[in-house]
Structure formats: structure tokens, C-alpha cells
Coordinates of C-alpha atoms in Angstrom, one line a residue:
X1 CA -78.8 111.6 -94.2
X2 CA -76.1 109.9 -96.3
X3 CA -75.1 106.3 -95.9
X4 CA -71.6 104.9 -96.5
X5 CA -71.2 101.4 -97.9
X6 CA -68.1 99.5 -97.1
X7 CA -67.0 95.9 -97.1
X8 CA -66.6 94.0 -93.8
X9 CA -64.9 94.0 -91.5
X10 CA -66.1 97.5 -90.8
X11 CA -62.9 99.1 -89.3
X12 CA -63.0 102.4 -87.5
X13 CA -60.1 103.7 -89.5
X14 CA -60.6 104.8 -93.0
X15 CA -56.9 105.4 -93.6
X16 CA -55.3 103.9 -96.8
X17 CA -52.5 101.5 -96.6
X18 CA -50.1 103.9 -98.2
X19 CA -51.2 106.6 -95.7
X20 CA -50.6 104.3 -92.6
X21 CA -47.2 103.3 -94.0
X22 CA -46.2 106.9 -94.4
X23 CA -47.1 107.6 -90.8
X24 CA -45.0 104.6 -89.8
X25 CA -42.0 106.1 -91.6
X26 CA -42.6 109.5 -90.0
X27 CA -42.7 107.9 -86.6
X28 CA -39.4 106.1 -87.2
X29 CA -37.7 109.4 -87.8
X30 CA -36.9 110.2 -84.2
X31 CA -35.2 106.8 -83.7
X32 CA -33.3 107.3 -87.0
X33 CA -32.0 110.7 -86.0
X34 CA -30.9 109.5 -82.5
X35 CA -29.3 106.3 -84.0
X36 CA -27.4 108.3 -86.6
X37 CA -26.2 110.7 -83.8
X38 CA -24.7 107.9 -81.7
X39 CA -23.7 105.3 -84.4
X40 CA -22.9 107.6 -87.4
X41 CA -24.3 108.6 -90.7
X42 CA -23.9 105.1 -92.2
X43 CA -27.6 104.3 -91.3
X44 CA -28.7 106.9 -94.0
X45 CA -26.5 105.2 -96.6
X46 CA -27.9 101.8 -95.6
X47 CA -31.3 103.4 -95.8
X48 CA -30.8 104.6 -99.4
X49 CA -29.4 101.2 -100.6
X50 CA -32.4 99.3 -98.9
X51 CA -34.9 101.6 -100.5
X52 CA -33.5 101.3 -104.0
X53 CA -33.1 97.6 -103.7
X54 CA -36.7 97.3 -102.3
X55 CA -38.3 99.3 -105.1
X56 CA -36.2 97.4 -107.9
X57 CA -37.1 94.1 -106.4
X58 CA -40.8 94.9 -106.1
X59 CA -40.9 96.3 -109.6
X60 CA -39.3 93.3 -111.1
X61 CA -41.6 90.9 -109.3
X62 CA -44.7 92.8 -110.3
X63 CA -43.6 93.0 -113.9
X64 CA -42.8 89.2 -113.9
X65 CA -46.4 88.7 -112.6
X66 CA -47.9 91.1 -115.3
X67 CA -49.0 93.4 -112.6
X68 CA -48.8 97.2 -112.3
X69 CA -45.5 98.0 -110.5
X70 CA -46.4 101.6 -109.8
X71 CA -49.6 100.7 -107.8
X72 CA -47.6 98.2 -105.7
X73 CA -44.9 100.8 -105.0
X74 CA -47.5 103.3 -104.0
X75 CA -48.7 101.4 -101.1
X76 CA -45.4 102.1 -99.3
X77 CA -45.1 98.6 -97.8
X78 CA -41.8 97.9 -99.6
X79 CA -40.6 101.3 -98.2
X80 CA -41.3 100.3 -94.6
X81 CA -39.6 96.9 -95.0
X82 CA -36.6 98.6 -96.4
X83 CA -36.4 101.3 -93.6
X84 CA -36.9 98.6 -90.8
X85 CA -34.1 96.4 -92.2
X86 CA -31.8 99.4 -92.7
X87 CA -32.2 100.4 -89.1
X88 CA -31.6 96.8 -87.8
X89 CA -28.2 96.3 -89.3
X90 CA -24.8 97.9 -88.2
X91 CA -24.3 101.2 -89.8
X92 CA -20.9 100.3 -91.4
X93 CA -22.1 96.8 -92.8
X94 CA -20.8 96.2 -96.3
X95 CA -23.2 97.4 -99.1
X96 CA -24.0 93.9 -100.2
X97 CA -25.4 92.9 -96.8
X98 CA -28.4 95.3 -97.1
X99 CA -28.8 94.5 -100.7
X100 CA -29.1 90.8 -100.0
X101 CA -31.3 91.1 -97.1
X102 CA -33.8 93.5 -98.7
X103 CA -34.0 91.5 -101.9
X104 CA -34.7 88.4 -99.9
X105 CA -37.3 90.2 -97.8
X106 CA -39.2 91.5 -100.9
X107 CA -38.8 88.7 -103.5
X108 CA -38.9 85.5 -101.3
X109 CA -40.8 86.5 -98.1
X110 CA -43.3 88.9 -99.6
X111 CA -43.8 88.4 -103.4
X112 CA -43.3 84.6 -103.6
X113 CA -46.1 84.2 -101.0
X114 CA -48.4 86.4 -103.2
X115 CA -47.5 89.9 -102.4
X116 CA -49.0 92.5 -100.0
X117 CA -51.2 90.9 -97.4
X118 CA -50.2 87.4 -98.1
X119 CA -46.8 86.9 -96.4
X120 CA -46.7 84.5 -93.4
X121 CA -43.5 86.0 -91.8
X122 CA -42.5 89.5 -91.2
X123 CA -40.4 90.4 -94.3
X124 CA -37.9 92.7 -92.5
X125 CA -37.2 90.2 -89.7
X126 CA -36.9 87.2 -92.1
X127 CA -34.4 89.2 -94.1
X128 CA -32.5 90.1 -90.9
X129 CA -32.4 86.5 -89.7
X130 CA -31.1 85.3 -93.1
X131 CA -28.2 87.9 -92.8
X132 CA -27.5 87.2 -89.1
X133 CA -27.2 83.4 -89.7
X134 CA -25.3 83.7 -93.0
X135 CA -22.9 86.7 -92.2
X136 CA -22.6 86.8 -88.4
X137 CA -19.3 88.8 -88.4
X138 CA -20.7 91.6 -90.6
X139 CA -24.0 91.6 -88.7
X140 CA -22.5 92.1 -85.3
X141 CA -19.9 94.7 -86.1
X142 CA -21.7 97.6 -84.3
X143 CA -19.5 100.6 -83.6
X144 CA -19.3 102.0 -80.0
X145 CA -21.5 105.1 -79.5
X146 CA -20.0 108.4 -80.7
X147 CA -19.7 109.7 -77.2
X148 CA -17.2 106.9 -76.1
X149 CA -15.7 106.1 -79.6
X150 CA -12.1 106.7 -80.5
X151 CA -12.9 107.4 -84.2
X152 CA -15.0 110.1 -85.8
X153 CA -15.7 109.3 -89.4
X154 CA -16.7 111.9 -92.0
X155 CA -19.4 111.2 -94.5
X156 CA -16.9 110.2 -97.2
X157 CA -15.1 107.8 -94.8
X158 CA -18.3 106.3 -93.8
X159 CA -19.3 105.8 -97.5
X160 CA -16.0 104.4 -98.3
X161 CA -16.1 101.8 -95.5
X162 CA -19.6 100.7 -96.5
X163 CA -18.5 100.2 -100.2
X164 CA -15.0 98.8 -99.6
X165 CA -15.0 97.6 -96.0
X166 CA -12.1 99.8 -95.1
X167 CA -11.8 103.5 -94.4
X168 CA -9.6 105.6 -96.9
X169 CA -6.8 105.3 -94.3
X170 CA -7.0 101.5 -94.3
X171 CA -8.8 100.9 -91.0
X172 CA -11.2 98.0 -90.9
X173 CA -14.5 98.0 -89.1
X174 CA -13.0 95.7 -86.4
X175 CA -10.2 98.3 -85.8
X176 CA -12.8 101.1 -85.6
X177 CA -14.6 99.1 -82.9
X178 CA -11.4 99.2 -80.7
X179 CA -11.4 101.8 -77.9
X180 CA -8.3 103.7 -76.9
X181 CA -7.5 101.2 -74.2
X182 CA -7.3 98.4 -76.8
X183 CA -10.6 96.7 -75.9
X184 CA -12.9 96.0 -78.7
X185 CA -16.4 97.4 -77.9
X186 CA -19.6 95.3 -78.2
X187 CA -23.3 96.1 -77.9
X188 CA -24.5 96.1 -74.2
X189 CA -26.5 92.9 -74.7
X190 CA -23.5 91.1 -76.1
X191 CA -21.2 92.5 -73.4
X192 CA -23.5 91.3 -70.6
X193 CA -23.9 87.8 -72.2
X194 CA -20.2 87.3 -72.7
X195 CA -19.2 88.8 -69.3
X196 CA -21.7 86.6 -67.5
X197 CA -20.3 83.5 -69.2
X198 CA -16.9 84.6 -67.7
X199 CA -18.3 84.6 -64.2
X200 CA -18.4 88.4 -63.8
X201 CA -21.4 89.9 -61.8
X202 CA -23.8 92.5 -63.2
X203 CA -22.4 95.0 -60.8
X204 CA -18.9 94.5 -62.2
X205 CA -20.2 94.5 -65.9
X206 CA -22.2 97.8 -65.4
X207 CA -19.0 99.6 -64.4
X208 CA -17.8 99.4 -68.0
X209 CA -17.9 102.6 -70.2
X210 CA -20.6 101.4 -72.6
X211 CA -23.2 101.3 -69.8
X212 CA -25.1 104.5 -69.0
X213 CA -27.6 105.6 -66.5
X214 CA -30.4 103.4 -67.7
X215 CA -29.0 100.8 -69.9
X216 CA -26.3 101.1 -72.6
X217 CA -24.8 104.4 -73.8
X218 CA -26.5 105.4 -76.9
X219 CA -28.9 102.3 -77.0
X220 CA -31.0 103.8 -74.1
X221 CA -31.7 106.9 -76.1
X222 CA -32.4 105.1 -79.3
X223 CA -35.0 103.0 -77.6
X224 CA -36.6 106.0 -76.0
X225 CA -36.7 107.7 -79.4
X226 CA -38.5 104.6 -80.8
X227 CA -40.9 104.7 -77.9
X228 CA -41.8 108.3 -78.8
X229 CA -42.3 107.1 -82.3
X230 CA -44.6 104.3 -81.1
X231 CA -46.6 106.8 -79.0
X232 CA -47.2 108.7 -82.3
X233 CA -48.6 105.6 -83.9
X234 CA -50.8 104.9 -81.0
X235 CA -52.1 108.5 -81.0
X236 CA -52.9 108.3 -84.7
X237 CA -54.4 104.9 -84.2
X238 CA -52.1 103.4 -86.7
X239 CA -51.5 100.5 -84.3
X240 CA -53.5 99.3 -81.3
X241 CA -52.0 98.9 -77.8
X242 CA -52.4 95.2 -77.6
X243 CA -49.2 94.0 -79.2
X244 CA -46.8 96.6 -77.7
X245 CA -48.2 96.2 -74.1
X246 CA -48.2 92.4 -74.5
X247 CA -44.6 92.3 -75.8
X248 CA -43.4 94.6 -73.0
X249 CA -45.2 92.7 -70.4
X250 CA -44.0 89.4 -71.7
X251 CA -40.4 90.6 -71.6
X252 CA -40.3 92.8 -68.5
X253 CA -42.4 90.8 -66.0
X254 CA -40.1 87.6 -66.2
X255 CA -37.1 90.0 -66.1
X256 CA -38.4 91.7 -63.1
X257 CA -39.0 88.4 -61.3
X258 CA -35.7 86.8 -62.4
X259 CA -33.8 89.9 -61.2
X260 CA -35.4 89.6 -57.8
X261 CA -34.4 86.0 -57.5
X262 CA -30.9 86.4 -59.0
X263 CA -29.8 90.1 -59.0
X264 CA -26.2 89.4 -59.6
X265 CA -26.7 87.4 -62.9
X266 CA -30.2 88.3 -64.3
X267 CA -30.5 92.0 -65.7
X268 CA -33.4 94.0 -64.6
X269 CA -36.3 95.7 -66.3
X270 CA -34.6 98.9 -67.4
X271 CA -31.8 97.1 -69.1
X272 CA -34.1 94.8 -71.1
X273 CA -36.5 97.6 -72.0
X274 CA -33.9 100.0 -73.3
X275 CA -31.3 97.7 -74.9
X276 CA -31.2 96.3 -78.4
X277 CA -34.3 96.4 -80.5
X278 CA -36.9 96.3 -77.8
X279 CA -38.9 99.4 -78.5
X280 CA -38.4 99.0 -82.2
X281 CA -39.7 95.5 -82.0
X282 CA -42.7 96.4 -79.8
X283 CA -44.2 99.3 -81.8
X284 CA -42.8 98.8 -85.4
X285 CA -42.0 95.2 -86.1
X286 CA -44.4 93.0 -84.1
X287 CA -47.3 95.2 -85.0
X288 CA -47.1 94.2 -88.7
X289 CA -50.9 93.7 -89.4
X290 CA -50.3 90.9 -92.0
X291 CA -48.2 88.5 -90.0
X292 CA -49.6 89.2 -86.5
X293 CA -52.8 87.8 -84.9
X294 CA -56.1 89.2 -85.9
X295 CA -58.3 89.6 -82.8
X296 CA -57.6 92.0 -79.9
X297 CA -57.2 89.1 -77.5
X298 CA -55.0 87.3 -80.1
X299 CA -52.8 90.3 -80.5
X300 CA -52.3 90.5 -76.8
X301 CA -51.3 86.8 -76.7
X302 CA -49.1 87.3 -79.7
X303 CA -47.3 90.1 -78.0
X304 CA -46.8 88.2 -74.8
X305 CA -45.4 85.3 -76.6
X306 CA -42.9 87.5 -78.5
X307 CA -41.8 89.2 -75.2
X308 CA -41.4 86.0 -73.3
X309 CA -39.3 84.5 -76.2
X310 CA -37.1 87.6 -76.3
X311 CA -36.4 87.2 -72.5
X312 CA -35.7 83.4 -72.9
X313 CA -33.4 83.8 -75.9
X314 CA -31.6 86.8 -74.3
X315 CA -31.1 84.7 -71.1
X316 CA -30.1 81.5 -72.5
X317 CA -29.9 81.6 -76.3
X318 CA -26.9 81.9 -78.5
X319 CA -27.8 85.4 -79.8
X320 CA -27.6 88.6 -77.6
X321 CA -30.7 90.2 -79.0
X322 CA -33.6 88.1 -79.9
X323 CA -36.4 90.3 -81.4
X324 CA -36.1 88.9 -84.9
X325 CA -36.1 85.2 -83.9
X326 CA -39.0 85.8 -81.4
X327 CA -41.2 87.5 -84.0
X328 CA -40.7 84.8 -86.6
X329 CA -41.5 82.1 -84.0
X330 CA -44.6 83.9 -83.0
X331 CA -45.5 84.4 -86.8
X332 CA -45.5 80.5 -86.9
X333 CA -47.9 80.4 -84.0
X334 CA -50.5 82.9 -85.4
X335 CA -52.9 80.3 -86.9
X336 CA -53.0 78.5 -83.5
X337 CA -53.5 81.8 -81.6
X338 CA -56.2 82.9 -83.9
X339 CA -58.0 79.5 -83.6
X340 CA -58.4 79.9 -79.8
X341 CA -58.8 83.7 -79.5
X342 CA -61.2 84.7 -82.4
X343 CA -64.6 86.0 -81.2
X344 CA -67.5 83.6 -81.1
X345 CA -69.7 83.7 -84.1
X346 CA -73.2 85.1 -83.3
X347 CA -75.6 82.1 -83.0
X348 CA -73.0 79.5 -82.4
X349 CA -71.6 78.0 -79.3
X350 CA -68.1 79.1 -78.2
X351 CA -65.3 77.3 -80.1
X352 CA -67.9 76.4 -82.9
X353 CA -67.0 78.5 -85.9
X354 CA -68.1 76.1 -88.7
X355 CA -71.8 75.8 -87.8
X356 CA -71.3 72.2 -86.7

């Protein structure tokens, strides 16, 4: 009989950090492929820029701290941050957008707090919020899905637009967003929020071309693809079910109740589940093990809080999609959540963790 010695806590998974991060990247591939199909190949250029920036920023920070840069890069945490941020921004955003966001995520949010395992906030979402608050125009210029778009950009036209903010023919991103009827297309969440403020009903709004069978054209399939990737992570036990289930419950239960009470102005479950970054947030962003709660019960509460905040901000906040803001607010709440949900220490009364 052989005995294995390992430090506490004695987790059931013996996978390395680098291996788990690789599987996260593999699980993101279905969503990346579907997103590039509907919103163009720009996401791959953004991905390359993000990865290069993340690796350079990580290396410079490690060298400044007299640490081995190669070992830091091998854990693949910087890679996952870069991929998540590249997915989250519009595919034709100017090149400097992704460079600024990724550099901020790695240098300020991750490395200035001590590096891997020390960051208080999700680096990708902190970088996203910085960009959204600082450059709202560039961060909301999503193209209409390819199936209803008036423009079909080649790889060279896409790259030219990212580098110079205009196509070779002189079209701006704003012009590319304009449909053949002269209407500038917006994301489904943005369209609903704007139209509701103009006293339209949901039935009238959902007649517009950017809304499909389940939610928004393109967005519904992107979310389903990320749901597939999330199922892969659950099957591989890279993540546990607590945060995704909590997030979806915290978002969809209030949405269901609100839709029953006010069906003409409050979108239902399917729309919230398959619009914006819902599935990406539930399975890939909120599940960041460093900035999330630690105990199973705490993770469930953490997910519920994020989901409820997403619903509140989408319904009454100033931003159409709310995943990034909800995650960062929940990150701030982690110490309080952990305080009241961590398991009782053996031999002590409930709530007494200091032996007093």
C-alpha cells in the first residue's frame, strides 16, 4: 500500500493550475467559433492582441519583481484573462482598446495585488469595466449579426478597421452598424432598454429584425455555445455547479416573477438567459476561483448575488448588460459571504472560528 502526502485542503482534483486553465480555453472554443461566425473574424485579431499584451505585461512585472517570468506564463492564468477580455469587447474595437484593458487587468488588478492567487477582483472584468467607463462609444459598437448585416468584411478589411478605425473604403464602425433601412443596429439588451424608455411594449420590440426565436439573433447561439463549454468544464470538474446554478437562479427567478407581473415591459427568462454575456459570465467569469467565495454554500450565495445584481442593473441601471459590474460588486462581498458561510470548525460552536 502506498500513501500520498499532500498539503491541506485535500482537494479531490489533482489537476495543475496550468492544466485547468488550458481546459478553460478549450471550453471557450465553441463560443469563440460561433461568435466569430455571427460577428466577424475581428474577435481573433482581438484575441491575438490580448494574448501578446498579457504575456508582455506579465513578463515585465515578473522581471521587475525579480521572479521567473517563464514559470508565471506557464500557469496560463494570463492567457485566460486575455481570452475572456477579447471575447467581451466588440470585434471591431480599435486595437488600443484591448491593449489598455489587458495591460490594466494584468499589471494593476493582478500583479500589483501580488500575482496569481492574490487578486481581489476578477482581472478580466475589472479591465472591461475600465474600458466601458472610459471609452463607452468604442465599447458599445457591436456589429449586427452577419445574417442580418448589410456589410460583409474580409479579413483584410477587418484588420484595417481595427488598426485605423475605418475600412479601406472609408467606412467607420458606426456606418457598418447601419442596416439597409438606415437604422443603426444595437445589441438586443440595448435595443430593449432604449425602446422601453420610449414607451414601446415588448411585443412591439420583439418584432424587430435583431430578435430571433429565443432571444437576439446571433446572441442566442453564442450563449448556447458558451453553455456547451460550461457543461464541458462541469464534466471535467474544472468548476463546481454552485456558482453557475446560483447565478442563473438569481437572474432567472426574478425575471420570471417580474415577467408574470408585467409581461409588456419586463423581459422573460429566455431573453435574459440567452442575451448578452449571461452564459459566459455564469460558467467562465464568475467561477474564477481566486476572487469567488470559498465554501460550497458561499459559492451558491455568491452566484445568487451576481445573478440578482445582473437582473437589477439590466432592469433599472444605466448599462444594458451588467455581468462585469455584478461580478465586481460580488467580489467586494466575498469576505462577508465567507464569514457567514464557511463550515464550522470541529470542536467549536457554530460561528466561533477563533477558539473564543
